[in-house]
Coordinates of C-alpha atoms and ligand atoms in Angstrom, one line a residue:
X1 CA -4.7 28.8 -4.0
X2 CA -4.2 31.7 -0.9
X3 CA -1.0 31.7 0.5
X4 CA -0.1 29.7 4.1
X5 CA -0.3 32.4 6.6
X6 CA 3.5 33.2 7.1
X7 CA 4.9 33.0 10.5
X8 CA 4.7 29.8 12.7
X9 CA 1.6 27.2 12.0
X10 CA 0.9 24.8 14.7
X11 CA -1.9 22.4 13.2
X12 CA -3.5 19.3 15.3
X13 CA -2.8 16.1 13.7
X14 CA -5.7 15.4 12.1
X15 CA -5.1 19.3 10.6
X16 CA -1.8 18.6 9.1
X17 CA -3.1 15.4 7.7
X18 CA -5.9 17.1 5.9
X19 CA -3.2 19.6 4.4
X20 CA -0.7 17.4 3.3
X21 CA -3.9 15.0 1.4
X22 CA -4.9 18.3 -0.2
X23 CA -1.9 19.1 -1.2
X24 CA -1.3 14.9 -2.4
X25 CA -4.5 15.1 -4.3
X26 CA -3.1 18.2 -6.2
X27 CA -0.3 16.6 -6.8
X28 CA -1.4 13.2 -8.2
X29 CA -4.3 14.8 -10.6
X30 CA -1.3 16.8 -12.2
X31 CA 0.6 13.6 -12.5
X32 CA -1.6 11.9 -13.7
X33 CA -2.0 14.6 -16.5
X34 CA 1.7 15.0 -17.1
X35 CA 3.5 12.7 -15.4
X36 CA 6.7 11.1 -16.9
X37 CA 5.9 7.4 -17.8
X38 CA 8.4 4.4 -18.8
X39 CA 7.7 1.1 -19.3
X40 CA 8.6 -2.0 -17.1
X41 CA 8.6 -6.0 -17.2
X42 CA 5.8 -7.4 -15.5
X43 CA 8.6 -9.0 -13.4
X44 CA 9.6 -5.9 -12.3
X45 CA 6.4 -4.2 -11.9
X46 CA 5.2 -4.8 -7.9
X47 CA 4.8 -1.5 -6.4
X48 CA 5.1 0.7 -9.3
X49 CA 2.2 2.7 -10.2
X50 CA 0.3 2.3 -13.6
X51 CA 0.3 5.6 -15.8
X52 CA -2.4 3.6 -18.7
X53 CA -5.4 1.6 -17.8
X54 CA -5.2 -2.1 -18.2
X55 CA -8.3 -3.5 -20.2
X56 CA -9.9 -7.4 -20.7
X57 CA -8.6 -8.0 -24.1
X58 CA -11.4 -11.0 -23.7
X59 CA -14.3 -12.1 -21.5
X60 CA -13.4 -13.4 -17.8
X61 CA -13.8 -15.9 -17.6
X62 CA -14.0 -16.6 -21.5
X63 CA -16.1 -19.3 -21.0
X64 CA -18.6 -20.5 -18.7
X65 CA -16.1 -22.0 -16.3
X66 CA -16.5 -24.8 -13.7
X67 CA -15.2 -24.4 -10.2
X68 CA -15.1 -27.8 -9.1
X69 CA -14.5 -31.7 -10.7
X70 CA -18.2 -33.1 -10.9
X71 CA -20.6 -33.5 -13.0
X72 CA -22.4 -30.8 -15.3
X73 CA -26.1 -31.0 -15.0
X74 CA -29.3 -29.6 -15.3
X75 CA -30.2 -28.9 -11.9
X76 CA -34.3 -29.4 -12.5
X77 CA -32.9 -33.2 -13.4
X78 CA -32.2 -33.7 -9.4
X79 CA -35.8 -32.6 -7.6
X80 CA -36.0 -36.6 -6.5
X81 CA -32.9 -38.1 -5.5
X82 CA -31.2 -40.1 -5.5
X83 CA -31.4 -39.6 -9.3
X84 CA -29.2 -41.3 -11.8
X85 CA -28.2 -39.1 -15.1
X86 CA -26.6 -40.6 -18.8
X87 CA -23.0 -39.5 -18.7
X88 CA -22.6 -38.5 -22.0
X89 CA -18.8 -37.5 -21.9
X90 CA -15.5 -36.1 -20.2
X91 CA -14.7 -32.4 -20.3
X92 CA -10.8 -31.6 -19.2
X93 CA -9.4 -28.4 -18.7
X94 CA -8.7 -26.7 -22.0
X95 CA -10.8 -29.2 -23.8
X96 CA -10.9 -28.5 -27.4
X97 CA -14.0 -27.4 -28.6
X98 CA -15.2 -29.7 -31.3
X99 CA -15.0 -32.4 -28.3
X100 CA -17.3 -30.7 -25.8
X101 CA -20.8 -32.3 -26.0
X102 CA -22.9 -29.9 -27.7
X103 CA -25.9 -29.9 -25.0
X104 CA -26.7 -31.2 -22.2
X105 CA -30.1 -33.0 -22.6
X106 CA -32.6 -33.6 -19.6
X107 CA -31.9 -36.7 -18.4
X108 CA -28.0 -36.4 -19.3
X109 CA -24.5 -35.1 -17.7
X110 CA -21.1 -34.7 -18.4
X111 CA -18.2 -35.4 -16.5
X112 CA -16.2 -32.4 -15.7
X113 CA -13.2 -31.3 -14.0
X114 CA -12.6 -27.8 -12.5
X115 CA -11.5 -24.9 -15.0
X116 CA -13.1 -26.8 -18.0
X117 CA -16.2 -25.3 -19.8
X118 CA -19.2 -26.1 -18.9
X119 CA -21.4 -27.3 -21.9
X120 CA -24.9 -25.7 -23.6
X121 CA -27.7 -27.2 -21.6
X122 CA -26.0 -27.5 -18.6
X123 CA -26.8 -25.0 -15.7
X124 CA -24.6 -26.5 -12.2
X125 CA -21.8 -28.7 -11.6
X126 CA -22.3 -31.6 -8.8
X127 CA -19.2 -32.1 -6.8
X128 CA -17.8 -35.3 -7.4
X129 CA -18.0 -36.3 -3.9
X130 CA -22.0 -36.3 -4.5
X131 CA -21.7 -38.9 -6.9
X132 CA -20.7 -42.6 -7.9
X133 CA -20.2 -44.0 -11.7
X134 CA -22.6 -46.9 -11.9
X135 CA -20.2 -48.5 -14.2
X136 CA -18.0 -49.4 -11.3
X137 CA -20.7 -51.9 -9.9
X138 CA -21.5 -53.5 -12.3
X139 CA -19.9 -57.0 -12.3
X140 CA -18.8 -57.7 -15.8
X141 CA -17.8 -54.1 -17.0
X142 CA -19.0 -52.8 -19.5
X143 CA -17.4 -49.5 -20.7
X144 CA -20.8 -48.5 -22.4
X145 CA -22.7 -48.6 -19.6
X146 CA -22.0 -44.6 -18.3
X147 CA -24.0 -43.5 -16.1
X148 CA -23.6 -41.8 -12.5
X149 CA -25.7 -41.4 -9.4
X150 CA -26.2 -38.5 -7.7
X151 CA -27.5 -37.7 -4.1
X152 CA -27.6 -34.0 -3.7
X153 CA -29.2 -31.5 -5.1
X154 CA -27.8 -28.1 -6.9
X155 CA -29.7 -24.7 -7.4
X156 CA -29.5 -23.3 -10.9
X157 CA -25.7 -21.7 -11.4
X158 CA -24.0 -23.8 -8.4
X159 CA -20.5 -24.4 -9.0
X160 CA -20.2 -22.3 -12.3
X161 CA -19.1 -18.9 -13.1
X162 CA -20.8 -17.5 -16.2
X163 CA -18.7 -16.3 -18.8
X164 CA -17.7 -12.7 -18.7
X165 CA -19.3 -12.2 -14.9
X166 CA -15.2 -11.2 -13.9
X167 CA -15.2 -8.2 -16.4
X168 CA -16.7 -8.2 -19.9
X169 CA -14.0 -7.8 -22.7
X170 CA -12.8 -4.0 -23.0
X171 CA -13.6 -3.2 -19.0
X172 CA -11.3 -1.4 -17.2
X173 CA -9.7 -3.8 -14.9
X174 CA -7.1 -1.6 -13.3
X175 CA -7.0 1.9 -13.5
X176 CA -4.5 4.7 -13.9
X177 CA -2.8 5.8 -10.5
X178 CA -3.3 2.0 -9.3
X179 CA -0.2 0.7 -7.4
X180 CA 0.6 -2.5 -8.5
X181 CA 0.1 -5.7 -6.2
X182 CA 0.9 -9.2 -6.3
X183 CA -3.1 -9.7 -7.3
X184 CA -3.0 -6.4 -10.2
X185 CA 0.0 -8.3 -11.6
X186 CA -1.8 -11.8 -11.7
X187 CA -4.4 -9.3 -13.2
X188 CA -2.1 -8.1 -15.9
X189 CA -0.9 -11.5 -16.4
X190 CA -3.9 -12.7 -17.4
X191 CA -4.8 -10.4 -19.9
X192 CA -1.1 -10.9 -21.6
X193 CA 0.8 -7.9 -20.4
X194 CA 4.2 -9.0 -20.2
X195 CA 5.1 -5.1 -19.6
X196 CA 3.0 -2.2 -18.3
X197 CA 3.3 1.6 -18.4
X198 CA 4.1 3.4 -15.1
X199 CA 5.2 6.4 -13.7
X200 CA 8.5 7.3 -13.4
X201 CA 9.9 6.9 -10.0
X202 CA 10.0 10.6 -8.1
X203 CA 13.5 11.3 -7.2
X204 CA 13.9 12.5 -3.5
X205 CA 17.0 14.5 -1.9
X206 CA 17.9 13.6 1.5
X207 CA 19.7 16.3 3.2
X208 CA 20.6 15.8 7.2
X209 CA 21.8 18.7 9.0
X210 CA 24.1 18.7 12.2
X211 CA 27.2 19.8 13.3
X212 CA 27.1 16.7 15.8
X213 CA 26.7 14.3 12.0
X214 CA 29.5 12.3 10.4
X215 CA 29.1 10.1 7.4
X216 CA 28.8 6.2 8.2
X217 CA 32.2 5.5 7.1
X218 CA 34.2 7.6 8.8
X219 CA 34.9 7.6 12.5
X220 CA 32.8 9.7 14.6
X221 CA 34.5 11.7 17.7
X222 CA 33.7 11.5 21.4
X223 CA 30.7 13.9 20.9
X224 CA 29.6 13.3 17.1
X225 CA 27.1 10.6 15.7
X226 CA 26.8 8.8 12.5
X227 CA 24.0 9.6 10.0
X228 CA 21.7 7.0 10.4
X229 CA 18.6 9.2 9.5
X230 CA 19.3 9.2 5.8
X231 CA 19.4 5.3 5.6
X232 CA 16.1 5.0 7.5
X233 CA 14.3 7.6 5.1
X234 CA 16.0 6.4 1.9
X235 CA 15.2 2.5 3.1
X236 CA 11.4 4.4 3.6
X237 CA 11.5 6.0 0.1
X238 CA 12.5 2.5 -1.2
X239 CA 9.9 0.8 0.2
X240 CA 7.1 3.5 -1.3
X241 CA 9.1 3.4 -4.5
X242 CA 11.1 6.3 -4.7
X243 CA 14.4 7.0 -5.4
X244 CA 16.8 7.9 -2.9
X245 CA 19.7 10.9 -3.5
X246 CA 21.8 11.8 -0.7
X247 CA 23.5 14.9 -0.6
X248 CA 26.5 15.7 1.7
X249 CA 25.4 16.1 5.6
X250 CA 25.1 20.0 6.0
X251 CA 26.1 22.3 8.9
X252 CA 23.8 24.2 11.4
X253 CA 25.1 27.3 9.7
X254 CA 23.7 29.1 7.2
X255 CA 25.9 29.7 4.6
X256 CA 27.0 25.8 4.2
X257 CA 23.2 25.5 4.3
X258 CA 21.5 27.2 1.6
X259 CA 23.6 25.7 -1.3
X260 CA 22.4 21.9 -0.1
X261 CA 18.9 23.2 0.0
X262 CA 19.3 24.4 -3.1
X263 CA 20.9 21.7 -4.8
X264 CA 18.0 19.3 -2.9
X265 CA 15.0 21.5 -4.1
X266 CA 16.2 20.2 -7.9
X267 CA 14.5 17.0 -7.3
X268 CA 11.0 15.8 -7.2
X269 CA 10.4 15.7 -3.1
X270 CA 13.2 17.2 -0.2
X271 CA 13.1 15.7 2.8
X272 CA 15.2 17.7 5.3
X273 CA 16.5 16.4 8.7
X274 CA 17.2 17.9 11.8
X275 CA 17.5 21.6 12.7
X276 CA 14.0 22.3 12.8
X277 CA 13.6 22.5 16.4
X278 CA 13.7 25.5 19.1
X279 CA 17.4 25.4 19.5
X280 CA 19.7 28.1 18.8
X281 CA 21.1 26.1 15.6
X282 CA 18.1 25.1 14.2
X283 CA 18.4 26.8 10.9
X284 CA 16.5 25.2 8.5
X285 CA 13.1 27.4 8.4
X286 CA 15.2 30.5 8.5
X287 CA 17.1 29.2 5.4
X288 CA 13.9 28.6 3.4
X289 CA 12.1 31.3 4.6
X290 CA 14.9 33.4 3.0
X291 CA 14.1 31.8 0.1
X292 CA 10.6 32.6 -0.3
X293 CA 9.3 29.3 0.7
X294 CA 5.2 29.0 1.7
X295 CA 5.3 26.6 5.0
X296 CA 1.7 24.7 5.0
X297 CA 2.6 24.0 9.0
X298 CA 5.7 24.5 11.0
X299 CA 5.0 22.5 14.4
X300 CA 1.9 19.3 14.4
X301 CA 0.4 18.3 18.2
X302 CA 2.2 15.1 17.8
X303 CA 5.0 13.4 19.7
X304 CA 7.4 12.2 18.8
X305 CA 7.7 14.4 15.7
X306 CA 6.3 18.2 16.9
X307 CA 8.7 20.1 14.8
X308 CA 7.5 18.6 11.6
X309 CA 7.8 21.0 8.6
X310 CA 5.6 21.1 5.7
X311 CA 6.1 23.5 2.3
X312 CA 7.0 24.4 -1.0
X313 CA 9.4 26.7 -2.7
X314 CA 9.4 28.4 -6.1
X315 CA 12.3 26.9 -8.2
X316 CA 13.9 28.3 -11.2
X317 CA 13.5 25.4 -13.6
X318 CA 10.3 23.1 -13.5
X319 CA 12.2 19.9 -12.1
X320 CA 9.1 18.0 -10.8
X321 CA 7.0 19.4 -13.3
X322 CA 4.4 20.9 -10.4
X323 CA 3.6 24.3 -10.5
X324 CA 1.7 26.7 -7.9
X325 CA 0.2 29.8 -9.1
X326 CA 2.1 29.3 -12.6
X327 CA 5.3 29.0 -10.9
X328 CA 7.7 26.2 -10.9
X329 CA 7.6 24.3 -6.8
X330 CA 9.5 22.4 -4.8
X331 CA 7.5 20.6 -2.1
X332 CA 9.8 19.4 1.0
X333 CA 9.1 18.2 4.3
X334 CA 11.8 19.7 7.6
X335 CA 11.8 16.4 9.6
X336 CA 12.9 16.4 13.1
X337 CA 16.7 15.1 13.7
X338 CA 15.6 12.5 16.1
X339 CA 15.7 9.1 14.7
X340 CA 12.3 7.8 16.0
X341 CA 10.7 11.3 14.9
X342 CA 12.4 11.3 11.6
X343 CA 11.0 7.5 10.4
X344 CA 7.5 8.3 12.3
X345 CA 7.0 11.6 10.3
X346 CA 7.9 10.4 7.3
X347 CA 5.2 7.3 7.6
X348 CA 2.3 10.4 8.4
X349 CA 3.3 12.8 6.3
X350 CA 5.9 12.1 3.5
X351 CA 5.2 8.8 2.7
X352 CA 1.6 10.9 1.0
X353 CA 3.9 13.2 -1.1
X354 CA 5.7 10.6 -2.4
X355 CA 2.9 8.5 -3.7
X356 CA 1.3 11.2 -5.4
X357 CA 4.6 12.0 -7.0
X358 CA 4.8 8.4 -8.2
X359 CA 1.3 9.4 -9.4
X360 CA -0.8 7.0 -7.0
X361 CA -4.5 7.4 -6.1
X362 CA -4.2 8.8 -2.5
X363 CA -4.7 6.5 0.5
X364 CA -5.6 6.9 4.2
X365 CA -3.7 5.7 6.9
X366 CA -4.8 2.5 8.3
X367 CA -5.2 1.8 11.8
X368 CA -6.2 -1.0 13.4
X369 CA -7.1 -2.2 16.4
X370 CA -5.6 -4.3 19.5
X371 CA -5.7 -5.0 23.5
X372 CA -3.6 -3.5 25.4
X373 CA -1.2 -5.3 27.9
X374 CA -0.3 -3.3 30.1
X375 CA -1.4 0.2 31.4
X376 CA -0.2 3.1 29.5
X377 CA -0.1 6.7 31.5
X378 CA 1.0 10.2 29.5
X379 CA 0.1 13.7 29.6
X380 CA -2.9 15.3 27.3
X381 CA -2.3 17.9 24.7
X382 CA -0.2 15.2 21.6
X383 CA -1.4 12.8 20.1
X384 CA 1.5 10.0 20.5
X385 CA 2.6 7.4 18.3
X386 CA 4.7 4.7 20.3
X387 CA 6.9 2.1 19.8
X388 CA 5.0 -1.1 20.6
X389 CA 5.6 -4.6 20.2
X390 CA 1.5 -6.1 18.6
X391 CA 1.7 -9.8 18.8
X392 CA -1.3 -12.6 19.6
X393 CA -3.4 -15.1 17.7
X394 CA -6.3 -14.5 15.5
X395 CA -8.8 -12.2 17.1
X396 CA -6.7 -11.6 20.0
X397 CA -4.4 -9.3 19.0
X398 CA -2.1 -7.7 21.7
X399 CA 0.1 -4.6 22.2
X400 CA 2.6 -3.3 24.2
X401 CA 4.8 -0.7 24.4
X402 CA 9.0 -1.1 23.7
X403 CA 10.7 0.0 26.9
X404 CA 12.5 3.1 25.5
X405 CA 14.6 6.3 26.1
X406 CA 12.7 8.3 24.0
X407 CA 12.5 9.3 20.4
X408 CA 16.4 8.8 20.0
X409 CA 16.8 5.5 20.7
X410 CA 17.2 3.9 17.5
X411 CA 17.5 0.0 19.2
X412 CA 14.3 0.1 20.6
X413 CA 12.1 1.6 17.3
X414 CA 14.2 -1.6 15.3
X415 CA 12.8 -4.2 17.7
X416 CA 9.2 -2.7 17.7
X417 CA 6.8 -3.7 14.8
X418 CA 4.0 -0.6 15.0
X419 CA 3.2 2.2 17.1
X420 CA 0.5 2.5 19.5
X421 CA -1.5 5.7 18.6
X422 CA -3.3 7.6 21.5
X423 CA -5.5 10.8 21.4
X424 CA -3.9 13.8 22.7
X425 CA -6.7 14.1 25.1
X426 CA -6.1 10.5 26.9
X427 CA -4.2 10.8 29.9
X428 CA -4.7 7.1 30.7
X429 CA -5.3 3.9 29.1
X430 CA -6.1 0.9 30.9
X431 CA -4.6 -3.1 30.5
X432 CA -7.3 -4.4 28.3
X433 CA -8.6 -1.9 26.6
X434 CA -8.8 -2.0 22.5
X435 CA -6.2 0.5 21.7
X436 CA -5.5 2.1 17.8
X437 CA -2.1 0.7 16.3
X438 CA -0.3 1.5 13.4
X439 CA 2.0 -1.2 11.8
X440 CA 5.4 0.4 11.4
X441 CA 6.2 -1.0 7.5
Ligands
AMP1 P1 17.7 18.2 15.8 O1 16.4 17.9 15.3 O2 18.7 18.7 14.9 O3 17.6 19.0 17.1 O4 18.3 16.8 16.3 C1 17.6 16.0 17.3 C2 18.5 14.8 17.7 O5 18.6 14.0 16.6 C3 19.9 15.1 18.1 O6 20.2 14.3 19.2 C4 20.7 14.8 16.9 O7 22.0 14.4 17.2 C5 19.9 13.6 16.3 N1 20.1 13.6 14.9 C6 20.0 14.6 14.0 N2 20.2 14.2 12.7 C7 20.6 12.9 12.8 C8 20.9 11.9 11.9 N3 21.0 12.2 10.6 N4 21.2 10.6 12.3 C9 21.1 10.3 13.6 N5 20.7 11.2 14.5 C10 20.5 12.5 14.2
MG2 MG1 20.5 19.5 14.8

């Protein structure tokens, strides 16, 4: 691959998110060749990502399976209605087999309750609600008088899925770099995986800079701030299923810097925050541009979040197993210091990384769509991603912005549930209007 051009790299949105799903894609395929694997209990398994494919040890269904509690028929036995069949026996659920009426003959049915397999001959199941026993009306009882009336029709195949039409036995079900929801675990489950091979989780360093920073549990002086940025990123990693490791808060100077760097590039992902920004102080980029890192982008036309940093860095030992160019790499992200920046550019750009790490099949960003409430003005040239409040009822979905101070207010981003996303060449959007939103978890 040719080197990033060196010196600043100022990319549009769209831009930076093409570069940082290249660079994912990379990632994943050499995960997906490589990647450390471990096995977990199917309890434990929601949101991990699958290094082995899961398989149907069987047919799904196994058998020809009905999907309501009626009456199994041959449907060319109902052209004139109503018509009145010989019920010729019961099928439960999980019916054993020598009890199942071998075939269906014309003129015949079966009674038969959803999830129970629907016999030879058969070829639809009439809802029960379509029917009466004519046992029932007749005065004196007799149990051997079965039969059952029917009044609607059914087309060939109604109410009954064929065996095998879910996935033939041996089909892939779920593939490798699949992240594992509630429905791939039902999936799993039913093809008697009580554990599953997965990645390992990628281990990410959190390093926040600032001379302004103080740990949570001490107390901060009249001018100094606690750390909340490496609880909102490692809360973020969490949720994509990475692992967390924070390393002491480091100084904007250099020296105190580069060991912390250092000590972060050992581990899968780095996710810097703070210092990356104009200011005198901001020392990150120097630090790993001193040590030979390649910056994909160094600025993206967003706000909040324009300082966002995106590279890699030759290591000395092969920690996340990713190499560039035969070398050993370090992939981190410089995320601006203010808190609303710091969570929004990890949700754009880190958020990719880190699935790929955890070997996952990259995914886009989803955006959806809502009216807006009230009238938004801004200036052209970013494209912003706001706090905003999306509330309504089905098919009336509503947005509106969190009254805020701007990307440091931390009280306003925790009572907002997405961000409202608007071109950087919209300098106005009106109440009303169907605006793009982005939910926020
Ligand atoms: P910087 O990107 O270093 O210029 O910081 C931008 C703003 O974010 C400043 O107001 C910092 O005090 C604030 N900030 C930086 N790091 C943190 C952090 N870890 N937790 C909370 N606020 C932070
Ligand atoms: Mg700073």
């Amino acid at each position: 691959m040719s080197r990033p051009p060196a010196g600043p790299t100022v990319l549009s949105f769209e831009e930076a998110r093409r570069v940082v799903e290249e660079q994912a894609a990379l990632i994943q395929a050499s995960r997906i060749q490589s990647g450390e694997t471990e096995s977990v209990d199917l309890l434990a398994a929601a949101g991990r990502v699958l290094s082995e494919r899961v398989t149907a040890d069987r047919d799904l269904p196994p058998f020809p399976r009905s999907t309501r509690d009626g009456y199994a028929v041959r449907s060319a036995d109902l052209s004139a209605l109503p018509a009145t069949l010989e019920v010729i026996g019961e099928i439960k659920a999980g019916e054993r087999l020598d009890r199942i009426p071998a075939s269906i003959a014309s003129g015949q049915a079966a009674s038969i309750m959803t999830g129970a397999p629907v016999p030879a001959g058969a070829d639809a199941v009439v809802m029960v609600e379509y029917t009466s026993p004519l046992n029932h009306l007749i005065e004196d009882h007799r149990a051997n008088d079965h039969r059952v009336e029917i009044t609607r029709s059914v087309a060939p195949g109604e109410n009954i899925v064929p065996r095998g039409a879910e996935a033939r036995e041996g089909a892939i079900l779920l593939d490798r770099g699949f992240r594992l929801n509630p429905a791939a675990i039902a999936l799993a489950a039913s093809v008697g995986k009580s554990r599953l091979p997965v990645y390992k989780r990628p281990r990410v360093a959190l390093l926040t800079t600032g001379d302004e920073i103080v740990d949570i549990d001490a107390t901060p002086g009249p001018t100094q701030i606690r750390n909340s940025n490496s609880f909102s990123l490692a809360a973020q990693i969490q949720q994509a299923n990475g692992e967390p490791i924070l390393l002491p808060i480091a100084p904007d100077e250099l020296q105190g810097l580069r060991p912390l760097i250092a000590e972060g590039l050992k581990s899968d992902l780095l996710l810097l925050t703070g210092g990356v920004s104009m200011g005198r102080y901001d020392l990150v980029e120097q630090a790993l541009a001193e040590m030979q890192a390649e910056f994909f982008f160094t600025s993206a036309k967003i706000q909040p979040g324009r300082p966002v940093v995106f590279g890699r860095c030759v290591v000395e030992t092969p920690t996340a197993g990713i190499v560039a160019g035969e070398r050993p790499v370090t992939y981190f992200f410089g995320l601006p210091g203010n808190p609303v920046s710091t969570m929004v550019t990890f949700k754009l750009f880190a958020r990719s990384m880190l699935e790929a790490l955890a070997g996952q099949a990259p995914r886009k960003l989803v955006f959806l769509h809502a009216r807006l409430k009230k009238e938004i003005r801004t200036r052209t040239g970013l494209q912003r991603f706001l706090p905003a409040i999306l509330s309504g009822e089905f098919g009336q979905a509503e947005v509106e912005l969190v009254p805020w101070q701007g990307s440091g207010d931390i009280a306003a981003i925790a009572r907002s549930n997405c961000y409202i996303v608007i071109p950087a060449d919209r300098e106005r959007l009106t109440a009303g209007e169907w605006v793009a939103v982005m939910k926020s978890d």
